[in-house]
Coordinates of C-alpha atoms in Angstrom, one line a residue:
X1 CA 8.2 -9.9 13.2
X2 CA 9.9 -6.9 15.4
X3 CA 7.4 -5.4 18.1
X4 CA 7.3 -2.3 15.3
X5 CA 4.3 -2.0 12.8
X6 CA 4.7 -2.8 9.0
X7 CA 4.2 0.2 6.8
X8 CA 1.8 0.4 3.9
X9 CA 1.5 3.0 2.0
X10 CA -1.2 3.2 -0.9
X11 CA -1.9 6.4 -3.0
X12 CA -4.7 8.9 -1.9
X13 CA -8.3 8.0 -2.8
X14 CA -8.7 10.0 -5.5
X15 CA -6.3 12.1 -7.5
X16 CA -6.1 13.9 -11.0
X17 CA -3.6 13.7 -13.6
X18 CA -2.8 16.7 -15.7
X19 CA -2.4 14.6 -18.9
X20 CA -6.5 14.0 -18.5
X21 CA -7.8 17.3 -17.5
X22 CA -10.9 17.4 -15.5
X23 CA -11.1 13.9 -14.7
X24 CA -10.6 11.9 -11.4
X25 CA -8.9 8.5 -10.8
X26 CA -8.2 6.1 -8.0
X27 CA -5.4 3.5 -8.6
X28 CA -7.1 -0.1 -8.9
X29 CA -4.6 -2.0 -6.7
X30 CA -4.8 0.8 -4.3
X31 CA -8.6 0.3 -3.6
X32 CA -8.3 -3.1 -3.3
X33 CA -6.5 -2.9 -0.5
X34 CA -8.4 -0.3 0.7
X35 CA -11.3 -2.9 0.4
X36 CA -9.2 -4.9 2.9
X37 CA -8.5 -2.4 5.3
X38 CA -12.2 -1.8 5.7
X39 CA -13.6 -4.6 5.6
X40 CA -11.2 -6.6 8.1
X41 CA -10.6 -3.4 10.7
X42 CA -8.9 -6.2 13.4
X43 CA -5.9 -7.6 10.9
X44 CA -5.0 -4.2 10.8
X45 CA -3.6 -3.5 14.3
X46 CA 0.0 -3.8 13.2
X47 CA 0.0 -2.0 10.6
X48 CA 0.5 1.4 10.1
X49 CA -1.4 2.8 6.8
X50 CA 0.0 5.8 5.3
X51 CA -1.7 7.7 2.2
X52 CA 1.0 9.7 -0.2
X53 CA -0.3 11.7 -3.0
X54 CA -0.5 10.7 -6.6
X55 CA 2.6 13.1 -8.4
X56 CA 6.0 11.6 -8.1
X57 CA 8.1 12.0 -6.6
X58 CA 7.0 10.7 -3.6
X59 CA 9.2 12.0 -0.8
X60 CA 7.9 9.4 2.1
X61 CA 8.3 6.6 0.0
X62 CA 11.0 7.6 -1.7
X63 CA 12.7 7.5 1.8
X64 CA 11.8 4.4 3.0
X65 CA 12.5 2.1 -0.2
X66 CA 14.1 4.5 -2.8
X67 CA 13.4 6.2 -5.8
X68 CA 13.0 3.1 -7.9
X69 CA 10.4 1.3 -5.7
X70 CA 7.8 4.3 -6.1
X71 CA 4.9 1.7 -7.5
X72 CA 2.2 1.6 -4.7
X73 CA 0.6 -0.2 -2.6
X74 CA 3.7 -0.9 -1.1
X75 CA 4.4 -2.8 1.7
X76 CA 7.5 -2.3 4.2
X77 CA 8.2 -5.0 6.8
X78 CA 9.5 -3.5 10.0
X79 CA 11.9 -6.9 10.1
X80 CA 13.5 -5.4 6.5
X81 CA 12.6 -5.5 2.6
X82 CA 9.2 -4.8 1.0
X83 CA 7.0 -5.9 -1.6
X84 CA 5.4 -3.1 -4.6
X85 CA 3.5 -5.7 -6.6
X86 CA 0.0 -6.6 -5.8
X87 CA -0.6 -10.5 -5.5
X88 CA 3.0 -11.0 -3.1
X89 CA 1.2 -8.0 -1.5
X90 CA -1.7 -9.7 -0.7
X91 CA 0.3 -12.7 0.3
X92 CA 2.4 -11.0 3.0
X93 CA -1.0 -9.2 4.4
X94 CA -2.1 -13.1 4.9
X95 CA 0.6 -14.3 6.0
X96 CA 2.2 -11.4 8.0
X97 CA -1.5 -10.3 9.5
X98 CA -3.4 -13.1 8.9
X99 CA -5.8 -11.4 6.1
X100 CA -7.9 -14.3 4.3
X101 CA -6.1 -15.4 1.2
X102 CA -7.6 -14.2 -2.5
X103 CA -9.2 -16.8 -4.1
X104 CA -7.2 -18.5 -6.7

């Protein structure tokens, strides 16, 4: 792994969706690793977290993986590639930061 962090980025906390007026959503996979991120503060030196909002497109991802790997959480390795599906998400924070690994 290069001396650079890995990016995350995961959607905002909480967002709305004009197709469900007046109601507020998180995204599940999002808060999962949200869950991780709070709950194990020290795996998370080399990593730099970065929160987009909901609406696509979404400009900073868009930039650093393309338009058709919007799907967050996404992960982007500072060595190259990236990973936008949740369980080999979870396995590259274990193995890249040494999160503990979800019970199978």
């Amino acid at each position: 792994m290069s001396d650079a962090p890995d990016r995350l980025y995961i959607l905002d906390r909480e967002f709305d969706d004009p197709a469900f007026p007046g109601s507020t959503f998180y995204c599940r996979d999002c808060i999962l690793i949200e869950g991780l991120l709070a709950t194990f503060p020290e795996r998370t030196t080399h990593l730099e977290v970065i929160r987009v909002p909901w609406p696509r497109p979404r400009p900073l991802v868009v930039e650093a993986i393309g338009e058709a790997n919007q799907n967050l959480p996404a992960l982007v390795f500072s060595d190259g590639g990236c990973v936008n599906d949740i369980k080999p998400l979870l396995e590259a924070l274990h193995a890249r930061h040494g999160f503990p690994e979800s019970h199978p």
